[in-house]
Short mmCIF file of C-alpha atoms in Angstrom, two decimals:
data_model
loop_
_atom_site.label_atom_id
_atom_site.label_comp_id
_atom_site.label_asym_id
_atom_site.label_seq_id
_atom_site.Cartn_x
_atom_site.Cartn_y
_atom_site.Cartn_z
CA UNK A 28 -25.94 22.77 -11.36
CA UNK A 29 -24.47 25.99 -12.20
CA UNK A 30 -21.43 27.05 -9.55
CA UNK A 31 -20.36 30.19 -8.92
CA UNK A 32 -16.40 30.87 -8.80
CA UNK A 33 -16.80 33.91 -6.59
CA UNK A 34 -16.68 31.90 -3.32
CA UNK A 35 -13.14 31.01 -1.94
CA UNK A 36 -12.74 28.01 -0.50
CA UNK A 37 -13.82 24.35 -0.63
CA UNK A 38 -16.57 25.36 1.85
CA UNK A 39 -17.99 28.37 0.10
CA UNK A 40 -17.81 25.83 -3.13
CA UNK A 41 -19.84 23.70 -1.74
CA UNK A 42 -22.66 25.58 0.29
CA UNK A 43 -23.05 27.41 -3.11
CA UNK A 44 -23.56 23.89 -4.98
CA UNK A 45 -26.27 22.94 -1.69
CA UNK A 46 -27.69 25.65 -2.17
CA UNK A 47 -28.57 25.51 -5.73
CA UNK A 48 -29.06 22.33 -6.06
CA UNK A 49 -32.02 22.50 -3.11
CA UNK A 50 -33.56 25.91 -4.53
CA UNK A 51 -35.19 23.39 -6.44
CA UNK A 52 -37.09 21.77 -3.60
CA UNK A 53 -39.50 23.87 -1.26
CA UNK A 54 -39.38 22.16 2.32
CA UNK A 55 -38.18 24.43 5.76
CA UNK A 56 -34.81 22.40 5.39
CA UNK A 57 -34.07 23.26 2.28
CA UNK A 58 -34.94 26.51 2.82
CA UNK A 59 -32.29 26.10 6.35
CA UNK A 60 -29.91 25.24 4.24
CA UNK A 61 -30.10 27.61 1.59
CA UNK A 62 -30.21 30.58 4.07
CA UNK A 63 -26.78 29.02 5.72
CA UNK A 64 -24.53 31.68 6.56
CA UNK A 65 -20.85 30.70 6.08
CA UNK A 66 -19.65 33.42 8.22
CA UNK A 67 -20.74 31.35 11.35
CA UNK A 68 -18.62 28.64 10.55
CA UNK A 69 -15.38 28.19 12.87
CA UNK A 70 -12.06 27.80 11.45
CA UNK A 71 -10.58 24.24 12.03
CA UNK A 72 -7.69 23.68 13.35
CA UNK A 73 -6.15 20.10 12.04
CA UNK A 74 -3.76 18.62 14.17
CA UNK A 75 -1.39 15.84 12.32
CA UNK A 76 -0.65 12.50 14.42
CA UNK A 77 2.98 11.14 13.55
CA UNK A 78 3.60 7.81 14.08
CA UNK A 79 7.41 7.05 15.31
CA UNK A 80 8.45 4.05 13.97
CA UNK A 81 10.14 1.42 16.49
CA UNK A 82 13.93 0.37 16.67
CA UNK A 83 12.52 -2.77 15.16
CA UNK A 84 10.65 -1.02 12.04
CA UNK A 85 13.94 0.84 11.69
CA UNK A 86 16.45 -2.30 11.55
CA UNK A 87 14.37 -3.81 9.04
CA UNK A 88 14.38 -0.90 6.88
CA UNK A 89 17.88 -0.12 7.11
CA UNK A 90 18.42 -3.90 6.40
CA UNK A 91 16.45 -3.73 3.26
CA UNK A 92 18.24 -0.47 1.74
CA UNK A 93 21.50 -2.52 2.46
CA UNK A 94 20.33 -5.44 0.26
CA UNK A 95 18.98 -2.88 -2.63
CA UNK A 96 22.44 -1.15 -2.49
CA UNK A 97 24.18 -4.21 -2.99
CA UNK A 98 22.06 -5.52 -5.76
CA UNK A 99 22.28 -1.64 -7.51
CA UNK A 100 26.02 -1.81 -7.17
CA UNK A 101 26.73 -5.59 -7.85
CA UNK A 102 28.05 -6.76 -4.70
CA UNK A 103 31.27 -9.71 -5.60
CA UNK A 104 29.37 -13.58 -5.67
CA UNK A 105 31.09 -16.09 -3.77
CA UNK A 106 32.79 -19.09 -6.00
CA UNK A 107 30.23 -21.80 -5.71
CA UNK A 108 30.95 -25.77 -6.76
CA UNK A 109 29.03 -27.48 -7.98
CA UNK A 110 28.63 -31.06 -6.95
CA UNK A 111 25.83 -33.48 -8.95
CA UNK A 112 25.13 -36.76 -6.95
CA UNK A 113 23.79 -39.56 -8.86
CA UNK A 114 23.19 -43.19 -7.30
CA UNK A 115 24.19 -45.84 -10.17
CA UNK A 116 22.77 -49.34 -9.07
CA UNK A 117 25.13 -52.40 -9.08
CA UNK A 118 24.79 -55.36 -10.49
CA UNK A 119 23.32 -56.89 -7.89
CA UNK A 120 20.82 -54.55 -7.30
CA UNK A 121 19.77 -54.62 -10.97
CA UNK A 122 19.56 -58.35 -10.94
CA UNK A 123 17.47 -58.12 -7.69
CA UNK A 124 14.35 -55.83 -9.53
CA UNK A 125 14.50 -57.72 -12.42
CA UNK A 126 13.64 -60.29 -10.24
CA UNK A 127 11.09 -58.51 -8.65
CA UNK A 128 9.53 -57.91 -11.72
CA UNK A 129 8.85 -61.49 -13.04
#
């Protein structure tokens, strides 16, 4: 469908793409909605909601920017040891699974 750009507005945009699109059909509600006047129309007033976040929402965020800051600035590691446990069988208990095994 062809549009017109003479219309301001998204509502003038898009009774002028209803209307052209149902000049096509002949029924009384196409013809209703071709003959729709914008002009009666009421300007809308939006109201936004803002949701507050909690003290909780806001102690986990601020926790979280902490932890990026230190990972952006390189925050000093702690000296770790390492300490590697292995568990060497005795004698004994080598000779015992042998044993177990024949």
């Amino acid at each position: 469908a062809v549009v017109s750009t003479q219309s301001t507005g998204k509502t003038g945009f898009l009774i002028n793409i209803v209307r052209r699109s149902i000049s096509v059909m002949s029924s009384p509600v196409a013809k209703d909605i071709a003959g729709f006047d914008k002009k009666k129309l009421q300007p809308v007033a939006t109201k936004e909601k803002v949701h507050l976040p909690g003290k909780e929402d806001i102690n986990q965020e601020k926790g979280h920017n902490a932890l990026l800051s230190e990972i952006k600035t390189g925050a000093p590691l702690k000296h770790a040891e390492t300490k590697v446990k292995t568990h060497l069988p005795t004698s004994e208990e080598i000779q015992e699974e042998k044993s177990l095994k024949t």
